[in-house]
């Protein structure tokens, strides 16, 4: 009967089943993959494997000594030397100090090779024991089995973090040794075999359980590390968000204030403290309005980059908008800090290129020595110096001085008085005539407001309007002036006009036109007799909104005069867009008329423009006959100034109008 093919098929099936079983066992007993696990396995094994290899050396030495007189020298000397050398080399290779410095790729290679290398080494150790077996009696044979079992058990326990290696070593040792003892005729063969197999199995299961616990612990550790890393990243992100301006990468306002507090806490005399510089970009609003916010952002980022190029700046940041702050080296004296601030200002004049456009602007700088006050006090003084610099010229540099300190204290006291005062009790109005240069008659009056902080000193608008602006009382002040002027000086009853000055914020504040129109209506005055004077400053801050508001004033019946024309912005090309009835030429040009040909040329240009637009001109600040005659020769009809009359109380203006009443309101715009 031919059984060959069936026998071959059965053998193949058994080999396939065994291979499948080994693959399943390999997957269940394999180590976890991943860089973190590779490092964890290697670190743990580096503390166990050297001890395990020392056990192998010790056990091999004991066996060799026991059989030194019975077995051949090659089994009791050369083979133990070979096994011991291999074990010592592997122990040295796996020492912790060596493992720490290895790359993950090398560690991964070592761990992958360990299971087969360990199984091969275990098999060689067992084979050596089996070769010695025939040379001993029952006691020596039992000793061999004992040593092999102890070595195996030690290996399994030592390889708790590499259970697949432990499994392969157990198979490589247990199968040949148990087979040998069963067929050797040992009197306790079955018991020895059972003990070895059972204990080996239990230790393997315990080892695998330890490995699972290790994996869980390592996964928990990795999760904790990830959470700590995420928390650290979140803390770093929060710190950046809390301290860094996202647009420029410089410190933000909060961080700058913190640094200022730290600088103030440094020990030392006031003259050893750092300098605080505030920088405001001149022309930034124009860039934003003309080229868009993206261009403005590019400018701010470029400014921050330029700050970073200066070595004597301790730190810098963006306070908000287009204002920056920098802490400067305390070793600089006043001349040195002024020179550094000038360098900073000059660096800001370099053009910024954005989307094909060349953006040009400058930076005014105010500097203050941080001499022991609070951060807010230091900022206030640096800001006062900055304000003074901006009043001088674009790109100016001002270092806060003792005189500035005295002025600041005075202004602070006046600010408190203004903020706390009842404006109705501390205001008075004076009225200056506006003259028809051809007839010499009075065509109207302009109301000038005065405020007293103490009932004795009376301050002009230039001395307190900034306070009204800072305290948010400009609207209240304007309404109060309008109401009082309408009540005190009803010039329309005498055929004259009444001019009222508006603050810049009045021109852009919603609701101003309605509020003023209501006051005029309640006073029974014709709106056409009221001239509202606006300054060029109001038009600069928000040209589009200002133009819209002026149209609203005109729709209410008011007449509009552009005051102080020629003093600053004075863009002749923009005047035709505005709903104006009059241009009032600034008094600085008036003073220069008689002596400066350039001033006369400019005034002539303004007059020509006003004629073309169909609006009239008034010249302010005429102080003598020469100026009046020059203005008259240039074609100016309406004039105002000390040459014709000083501002006087309402009763003086009323008396003058009563003595020379007009039958109808003078209209020079018809």
XYZ file of C-alpha atoms in Angstrom:
670
model
C 0.000 0.000 0.000
C 1.405 3.362 -1.006
C 1.330 5.711 2.027
C 4.121 8.049 0.985
C 2.030 10.968 -0.317
C -0.327 10.837 2.653
C 2.557 10.755 5.101
C 4.179 13.744 3.334
C 0.916 15.694 3.399
C 0.441 14.991 7.115
C 3.970 16.141 7.840
C 3.444 19.327 5.852
C 0.188 19.976 7.693
C 1.866 19.485 11.044
C 4.720 21.799 10.076
C 2.227 24.387 8.792
C 0.186 24.144 11.985
C 3.308 24.560 14.106
C 4.406 27.566 12.066
C 0.949 29.109 12.425
C 1.053 28.461 16.178
C 4.460 30.089 16.459
C 3.267 33.127 14.477
C 0.250 33.546 16.773
C 2.431 33.152 19.845
C 4.908 35.601 18.389
C 2.218 38.225 17.942
C 0.840 37.705 21.452
C 4.266 37.745 23.095
C 5.934 40.372 20.912
C 7.037 43.738 22.199
C 5.073 46.893 21.393
C 6.433 48.997 18.585
C 7.204 52.676 18.621
C 10.132 54.895 19.490
C 9.026 55.408 23.076
C 8.615 51.661 23.655
C 11.951 50.926 22.012
C 13.674 53.314 24.392
C 11.737 51.982 27.384
C 12.537 48.321 26.565
C 16.206 49.079 26.034
C 16.531 51.077 29.253
C 14.844 48.376 31.310
C 16.779 45.486 29.766
C 20.082 47.320 30.186
C 19.660 46.970 33.956
C 18.698 43.252 33.768
C 20.721 41.648 30.984
C 24.199 42.267 32.469
C 23.062 40.498 35.677
C 21.534 37.672 33.660
C 24.757 37.142 31.730
C 26.701 37.076 34.998
C 24.375 34.271 36.155
C 25.250 32.371 32.959
C 28.981 32.855 33.615
C 28.615 31.737 37.220
C 26.530 28.657 36.329
C 28.919 27.675 33.535
C 31.822 27.960 35.965
C 30.073 25.694 38.492
C 29.352 23.022 35.861
C 32.897 23.139 34.486
C 34.394 22.737 37.953
C 32.070 19.823 38.756
C 33.043 17.913 35.582
C 36.720 18.916 35.412
C 37.956 15.442 36.235
C 35.335 13.416 34.379
C 34.855 15.142 31.005
C 37.337 16.036 28.276
C 39.166 19.328 28.590
C 37.455 20.799 25.568
C 34.110 20.410 27.369
C 35.353 21.640 30.759
C 37.637 24.452 29.579
C 37.294 25.564 25.983
C 33.489 25.449 25.693
C 32.958 27.222 29.070
C 35.517 29.844 28.038
C 33.653 30.366 24.782
C 30.265 30.600 26.520
C 31.648 32.840 29.288
C 33.379 35.160 26.838
C 30.176 35.493 24.862
C 28.190 36.225 28.048
C 30.731 38.790 29.296
C 30.758 40.519 25.904
C 26.961 40.696 25.855
C 26.882 41.936 29.455
C 29.352 44.666 28.561
C 27.387 45.476 25.389
C 24.137 45.890 27.343
C 25.560 47.987 30.175
C 23.272 51.041 30.868
C 25.895 53.666 30.061
C 26.361 52.185 26.582
C 22.661 51.787 25.842
C 21.874 55.408 26.704
C 24.067 56.718 23.901
C 22.729 54.497 21.131
C 20.364 55.655 18.425
C 16.838 54.348 18.165
C 17.722 52.511 14.961
C 20.513 50.563 16.699
C 18.325 49.821 19.722
C 15.531 48.585 17.481
C 17.983 46.312 15.660
C 19.320 44.935 18.954
C 15.842 44.211 20.301
C 14.784 42.473 17.097
C 17.930 40.304 17.122
C 17.674 39.488 20.824
C 14.940 36.845 20.596
C 16.788 34.670 18.086
C 20.221 35.347 19.531
C 18.957 34.520 23.032
C 17.329 31.321 21.830
C 20.533 30.286 20.041
C 22.674 31.026 23.108
C 20.237 29.099 25.327
C 20.327 26.125 22.992
C 24.148 26.141 23.007
C 24.160 26.213 26.811
C 21.682 23.296 26.921
C 23.674 21.401 24.265
C 26.827 21.787 26.342
C 24.985 20.356 29.325
C 23.726 17.419 27.272
C 27.251 16.716 25.999
C 28.478 16.579 29.589
C 25.579 14.337 30.625
C 27.107 10.947 29.724
C 30.283 11.696 31.756
C 28.501 12.015 35.081
C 26.708 9.788 37.523
C 23.097 10.286 38.612
C 24.044 13.031 41.077
C 26.104 14.911 38.502
C 23.375 14.469 35.883
C 20.845 15.891 38.347
C 23.245 18.777 38.974
C 23.335 19.498 35.225
C 19.559 19.516 35.071
C 19.433 21.765 38.142
C 21.904 24.294 36.687
C 20.158 24.331 33.314
C 16.775 24.858 35.003
C 18.093 27.651 37.255
C 19.718 29.345 34.286
C 16.495 29.003 32.288
C 14.347 30.363 35.120
C 16.758 33.274 35.619
C 16.630 34.005 31.909
C 12.840 34.001 31.832
C 12.623 36.357 34.810
C 15.404 38.565 33.484
C 13.657 38.890 30.147
C 10.305 39.981 31.541
C 10.323 42.987 29.187
C 11.094 40.787 26.192
C 8.621 37.915 26.598
C 9.112 36.601 23.070
C 12.822 36.133 23.786
C 11.959 34.367 27.040
C 9.529 32.093 25.187
C 12.073 31.153 22.521
C 14.786 30.507 25.096
C 12.374 28.322 27.042
C 11.561 26.317 23.923
C 15.232 26.101 22.878
C 16.250 24.727 26.298
C 13.227 22.800 27.554
C 12.539 20.608 24.521
C 16.046 19.080 24.134
C 16.764 18.766 27.865
C 13.453 17.155 28.771
C 13.818 14.806 25.835
C 17.252 13.786 26.980
C 16.249 13.147 30.590
C 13.279 11.049 29.505
C 15.434 8.761 27.368
C 18.493 8.718 29.629
C 17.099 6.324 32.193
C 17.294 8.830 35.039
C 15.315 7.457 38.012
C 13.396 10.725 38.500
C 13.111 11.624 34.833
C 9.352 12.133 34.771
C 9.291 14.229 37.942
C 12.223 16.373 36.805
C 10.603 16.861 33.404
C 7.247 17.796 34.929
C 8.801 20.258 37.377
C 10.809 21.923 34.632
C 7.892 22.162 32.210
C 5.353 23.339 34.801
C 7.642 25.911 36.415
C 8.788 27.133 33.006
C 5.179 27.531 31.877
C 4.201 29.363 35.063
C 7.200 31.668 34.831
C 6.408 32.391 31.187
C 2.842 33.295 32.074
C 4.026 35.452 34.972
C 6.567 37.103 32.694
C 3.943 37.783 30.063
C 1.684 39.282 32.743
C 4.535 41.493 33.930
C 5.084 42.550 30.350
C 1.427 43.511 29.920
C 1.619 45.532 33.132
C 4.778 47.163 31.853
C 3.051 48.016 28.576
C 0.098 49.546 30.410
C 2.446 51.518 32.632
C 4.465 52.689 29.662
C 1.320 53.679 27.758
C 0.170 55.644 30.797
C 3.593 57.255 31.029
C 3.525 58.162 27.347
C 0.027 59.582 27.722
C 1.202 61.597 30.714
C 4.201 62.823 28.741
C 1.920 63.822 25.858
C -0.372 65.652 28.235
C 2.568 67.370 29.878
C 3.909 68.297 26.452
C 0.502 69.592 25.394
C 0.186 71.486 28.667
C 3.658 72.943 28.196
C 2.814 73.912 24.617
C -0.463 75.420 25.756
C 1.346 77.314 28.497
C 3.886 78.532 25.953
C 1.111 79.564 23.566
C -0.704 81.332 26.386
C 2.522 83.047 27.400
C 3.096 84.191 23.835
C -0.494 85.352 23.562
C -0.198 87.152 26.877
C 3.159 88.790 26.201
C 3.764 89.000 22.449
C 2.017 91.189 19.918
C 0.936 88.763 17.158
C 1.263 91.336 14.399
C 4.822 92.537 15.037
C 6.339 89.808 17.201
C 7.328 92.479 19.728
C 6.178 92.580 23.332
C 2.578 93.635 23.819
C 1.298 96.302 26.197
C 0.904 93.916 29.112
C 4.448 92.600 28.781
C 5.905 96.090 28.407
C 4.168 97.254 31.586
C 5.560 94.215 33.388
C 9.073 95.041 32.166
C 8.648 98.632 33.288
C 7.719 97.422 36.769
C 10.798 95.183 36.772
C 13.025 98.077 35.734
C 11.606 100.251 38.489
C 12.303 97.529 41.059
C 16.007 97.412 40.185
C 18.125 98.921 42.962
C 19.992 102.125 42.282
C 19.712 105.883 42.343
C 17.318 107.714 39.991
C 20.131 108.679 37.618
C 21.035 105.008 37.093
C 17.565 103.959 35.974
C 16.742 102.973 32.412
C 15.162 105.355 29.926
C 11.647 104.919 28.594
C 11.050 106.003 25.002
C 7.619 106.288 23.408
C 7.465 106.377 19.623
C 4.424 107.448 17.615
C 4.347 107.035 13.843
C 3.654 110.281 12.004
C 1.514 109.706 8.927
C 0.422 106.190 9.870
C -3.292 107.017 9.583
C -2.719 108.372 6.103
C -1.042 105.080 5.113
C -3.921 103.082 6.580
C -6.592 105.203 4.914
C -4.841 105.390 1.548
C -3.314 101.936 1.108
C -5.440 99.822 3.441
C -4.906 98.031 6.720
C -2.603 95.436 5.168
C -0.174 98.225 4.330
C -0.479 99.559 7.867
C 0.279 96.096 9.232
C 3.355 95.879 7.013
C 4.559 99.221 8.360
C 4.111 98.107 11.974
C 6.014 94.877 11.332
C 8.826 96.794 9.624
C 9.055 99.226 12.542
C 9.424 96.324 14.989
C 12.215 94.856 12.854
C 14.056 98.169 12.887
C 13.799 98.422 16.659
C 15.496 95.022 16.886
C 18.616 96.357 15.122
C 19.548 98.751 17.939
C 21.922 97.278 20.495
C 21.245 99.687 23.357
C 17.545 98.883 23.567
C 16.827 96.514 26.450
C 13.372 95.623 25.219
C 10.659 97.083 23.042
C 7.014 96.483 22.331
C 3.835 97.799 20.802
C 1.513 99.600 23.199
C -1.317 99.716 20.691
C -2.190 101.288 17.366
C 0.930 102.932 15.972
C 2.588 103.612 19.337
C 5.684 101.721 20.473
C 7.632 101.728 23.730
C 11.295 100.903 24.274
C 13.431 100.596 27.400
C 16.836 102.132 26.679
C 20.237 101.509 28.257
C 20.503 103.241 31.678
C 24.207 103.985 31.081
C 23.276 106.593 28.475
C 23.379 110.201 29.586
C 20.887 112.752 28.295
C 22.943 113.553 25.200
C 23.468 109.869 24.506
C 19.811 108.977 24.835
C 18.840 111.919 22.649
C 21.292 110.692 20.000
C 19.901 107.145 20.201
C 16.319 108.407 20.004
C 17.278 110.483 16.974
C 18.772 107.383 15.328
C 15.539 105.512 16.000
C 13.508 108.353 14.514
C 15.752 108.545 11.456
C 15.507 104.778 10.902
C 11.732 105.091 10.680
C 12.055 107.490 7.751
C 13.329 104.686 5.525
C 10.540 103.706 3.105
C 8.573 100.488 3.505
C 7.776 98.558 0.331
C 4.372 96.889 0.220
C 2.528 95.477 -2.788
C 4.472 97.715 -5.137
C 3.801 100.848 -3.092
C 6.497 102.882 -1.360
C 5.222 103.851 2.089
C 6.935 106.762 3.807
C 6.416 108.038 7.309
C 8.383 109.186 10.339
C 8.322 108.710 14.075
C 8.214 111.255 16.888
C 9.947 110.209 20.107
C 9.390 111.200 23.732
C 11.953 110.030 26.310
C 11.859 109.958 30.107
C 14.298 108.625 32.719
C 12.461 106.039 34.848
C 13.369 107.665 38.135
C 11.471 105.595 40.665
C 7.854 106.411 39.934
C 5.262 103.846 38.983
C 5.038 102.514 35.445
C 1.951 104.630 34.773
C 3.778 107.771 35.941
C 6.720 106.980 33.680
C 4.399 106.421 30.740
C 2.610 109.677 31.475
C 5.864 111.636 31.399
C 7.189 109.930 28.310
C 3.820 110.573 26.668
C 4.013 114.251 27.627
C 7.420 114.441 25.946
C 5.995 112.625 22.913
C 3.064 115.050 22.703
C 5.502 117.951 22.788
C 7.606 116.311 20.067
C 4.579 115.861 17.796
C 3.692 119.528 18.247
C 7.162 120.541 17.043
C 7.486 118.590 13.807
C 7.351 115.121 12.337
C 10.230 112.992 13.596
C 11.093 115.299 16.498
C 12.757 114.002 19.687
C 12.020 115.444 23.138
C 13.617 114.375 26.431
C 11.376 115.057 29.414
C 12.900 117.882 31.492
C 12.299 119.459 34.925
C 10.402 122.271 33.201
C 8.196 119.659 31.579
C 7.606 118.138 35.019
C 6.446 121.487 36.403
C 4.192 121.983 33.387
C 2.804 118.474 33.792
C 1.962 119.057 37.437
C 0.235 122.320 36.573
C -1.703 120.674 33.775
C -2.667 117.778 36.034
C -4.017 120.178 38.636
C -5.938 122.133 36.006
C -7.255 118.889 34.519
C -8.645 117.850 37.875
C -10.231 121.258 38.314
C -11.718 121.176 34.821
C -13.058 117.669 35.244
C -14.651 118.476 38.592
C -15.892 121.959 37.773
C -19.402 123.085 36.892
C -18.774 124.563 33.450
C -21.766 126.869 33.694
C -20.144 128.653 36.646
C -16.622 128.793 35.213
C -17.255 129.871 31.609
C -17.621 133.278 30.075
C -17.876 134.426 26.477
C -16.244 137.334 24.688
C -17.256 138.590 21.249
C -14.941 140.010 18.578
C -16.355 141.940 15.622
C -15.906 140.888 12.005
C -15.510 143.963 9.790
C -16.491 144.721 6.214
C -13.261 146.247 4.921
C -15.050 148.269 2.262
C -17.607 149.973 4.501
C -15.993 149.615 7.895
C -19.261 148.212 9.230
C -19.616 145.194 11.531
C -21.034 142.166 9.736
C -21.028 139.797 12.674
C -19.345 138.614 15.853
C -17.273 135.580 16.751
C -17.774 134.120 20.211
C -14.613 133.253 22.163
C -14.895 131.091 25.266
C -12.827 131.536 28.418
C -12.610 129.138 31.365
C -11.406 129.885 34.867
C -9.964 127.177 37.146
C -10.272 129.396 40.233
C -12.564 132.296 39.351
C -9.601 134.648 38.960
C -7.494 133.420 36.053
C -9.250 133.141 32.694
C -7.741 130.718 30.194
C -8.097 130.821 26.405
C -9.254 127.702 24.495
C -5.680 126.809 23.594
C -4.996 126.295 27.299
C -7.965 124.106 28.199
C -9.517 122.568 25.074
C -7.094 119.661 25.331
C -8.483 119.085 28.830
C -12.017 119.052 27.495
C -10.935 116.573 24.862
C -9.145 114.362 27.393
C -12.061 114.379 29.828
C -14.691 113.819 27.138
C -16.458 117.141 27.772
C -16.030 118.797 24.374
C -19.615 118.070 23.367
C -20.942 119.455 26.639
C -18.713 122.515 26.296
C -19.811 123.227 22.710
C -23.516 122.947 23.539
C -23.057 125.211 26.555
C -21.180 127.827 24.502
C -23.818 127.714 21.774
C -26.704 128.077 24.225
C -25.058 130.928 26.115
C -24.002 132.792 22.957
C -27.530 132.570 21.546
C -28.896 133.863 24.824
C -26.304 136.613 25.471
C -25.692 137.927 21.976
C -28.667 137.568 19.585
C -26.768 139.245 16.739
C -29.433 138.292 14.191
C -31.793 140.799 15.793
C -29.427 143.470 14.529
C -28.813 141.964 11.093
C -25.481 140.401 12.043
C -24.090 136.883 12.052
C -22.838 134.940 15.073
C -19.832 132.631 14.691
C -19.306 129.640 17.009
C -16.145 127.495 17.067
C -16.522 123.730 16.986
C -14.016 121.330 18.525
C -12.549 118.677 16.175
C -14.597 115.969 17.855
C -17.767 117.986 17.352
C -17.234 117.700 13.616
C -17.055 113.903 13.647
C -19.382 113.110 16.561
C -22.780 111.793 15.514
C -25.727 113.849 16.728
C -23.889 117.172 17.015
C -25.808 118.785 14.150
C -29.184 117.816 15.628
C -28.219 119.055 19.098
C -27.028 122.437 17.826
C -30.017 122.848 15.490
C -32.341 122.236 18.436
C -30.597 124.953 20.482
C -30.905 127.425 17.591
C -34.566 126.600 17.151
C -35.264 127.045 20.863
C -33.530 130.445 20.755
C -35.683 131.539 17.819
C -32.630 132.250 15.691
C -32.400 131.669 11.932
C -29.828 128.947 11.308
C -28.460 130.936 8.371
C -27.268 133.623 10.798
C -25.085 131.110 12.651
C -21.628 130.376 11.266
C -19.961 127.199 12.537
C -16.168 127.423 12.391
C -14.213 124.185 12.011
C -10.451 123.756 12.045
C -8.299 121.855 9.621
C -7.403 119.441 12.425
C -10.968 118.141 12.409
C -10.677 117.374 8.705
C -7.347 115.562 9.050
C -8.478 113.039 11.681
C -11.284 111.535 9.568
C -11.765 113.366 6.240
C -14.676 111.285 4.948
C -16.688 111.453 8.136
C -15.910 115.151 8.540
C -17.164 115.881 5.024
C -20.362 113.938 5.718
C -20.939 115.800 8.977
C -20.375 119.175 7.316
C -23.032 118.266 4.783
C -25.363 117.496 7.703
C -24.650 120.906 9.261
C -25.422 122.557 5.931
C -28.669 120.617 5.660
C -29.719 122.120 9.009
C -29.231 125.623 7.567
C -25.904 126.472 9.239
C -23.105 128.204 7.388
C -19.661 126.603 7.521
C -16.320 128.405 7.796
C -12.916 126.701 7.575
C -10.895 128.294 10.380
C -7.114 128.888 10.587
C -6.617 128.075 6.909
C -2.936 128.107 5.995
C -1.714 127.052 9.437
C -1.134 123.366 8.832
C -2.726 120.883 6.474
C -4.004 123.543 4.042
C -4.572 121.292 1.065
C -6.031 123.594 -1.575
C -6.927 120.575 -3.696
C -9.258 119.278 -0.974
C -11.169 122.490 -0.297
C -13.459 122.153 -3.322
C -14.842 118.883 -1.926
C -16.018 120.451 1.317
C -19.400 122.207 1.747
C -17.879 125.547 2.817
C -19.267 129.067 2.865
C -16.124 130.803 4.027
C -12.376 130.391 4.421
C -10.734 132.161 7.367
C -7.073 132.826 6.672
C -4.796 132.107 9.636
C -3.404 135.029 11.612
C 0.199 133.896 11.013
C -0.249 134.709 7.328
C -1.925 137.962 8.296
C 1.088 139.072 10.337
C 3.419 138.326 7.426
C 1.354 140.078 4.737
C 3.053 143.450 4.867
C 6.623 142.094 4.890
C 6.681 138.657 3.244
C 6.082 138.392 -0.522
C 5.641 134.630 -0.175
C 2.818 135.134 2.306
C 1.143 137.594 -0.035
C 1.437 135.120 -2.912
C -0.113 132.339 -0.831
C -2.945 134.569 0.359
C -3.567 135.662 -3.223
C -3.837 132.003 -4.246
C -6.337 131.339 -1.452
C -8.430 134.344 -2.479
C -8.413 133.258 -6.116
C -9.537 129.777 -5.102
C -12.342 131.139 -2.934
C -13.620 133.310 -5.788
C -13.615 130.324 -8.131
C -15.556 128.261 -5.566
C -17.977 131.080 -4.859
C -17.113 131.350 -1.173
C -15.821 134.303 0.780
C -12.606 134.939 2.688
C -12.045 136.421 6.114
C -8.561 137.206 7.312
C -7.878 136.851 11.033
C -5.322 138.506 13.259
C -5.176 141.920 11.553
C -3.297 144.046 14.081
C -2.386 147.250 12.252
C -3.361 149.463 9.367
C -0.592 148.155 7.087
C -1.898 144.618 7.335
C -5.452 145.807 6.772
C -4.467 147.831 3.724
C -2.495 144.934 2.218
C -5.415 142.567 2.762
C -7.796 145.056 1.201
C -5.453 145.449 -1.787
C -5.424 141.686 -2.274
C -9.214 141.703 -2.489
C -10.133 140.542 1.003
C -13.347 142.148 2.229
C -13.981 140.588 5.653
C -11.373 141.200 8.348
C -10.961 140.435 12.011
C -8.314 141.340 14.567
C -7.166 143.697 17.307
C -6.880 146.510 14.773
C -10.671 146.544 14.586
C -11.585 145.469 18.087
C -10.694 143.185 20.980
C -13.009 140.441 22.197
C -15.489 142.093 24.576
C -18.374 140.957 26.796
C -21.821 140.552 25.274
C -23.177 143.857 26.569
C -20.443 145.765 24.688
C -21.261 143.954 21.439
C -24.997 144.483 21.956
C -24.492 148.199 22.587
C -22.432 148.540 19.419
C -25.058 146.724 17.355
C -27.894 148.715 18.894
C -26.122 151.930 17.938
C -25.775 150.770 14.328
C -28.591 148.316 13.531
C -28.930 146.778 10.084
C -32.340 146.173 8.574
C -31.456 142.702 7.309
C -28.807 140.112 7.851
C -25.679 140.831 5.872
C -25.124 138.182 3.221
C -21.879 138.159 1.347
C -22.502 134.705 -0.157
C -25.552 135.531 -2.247
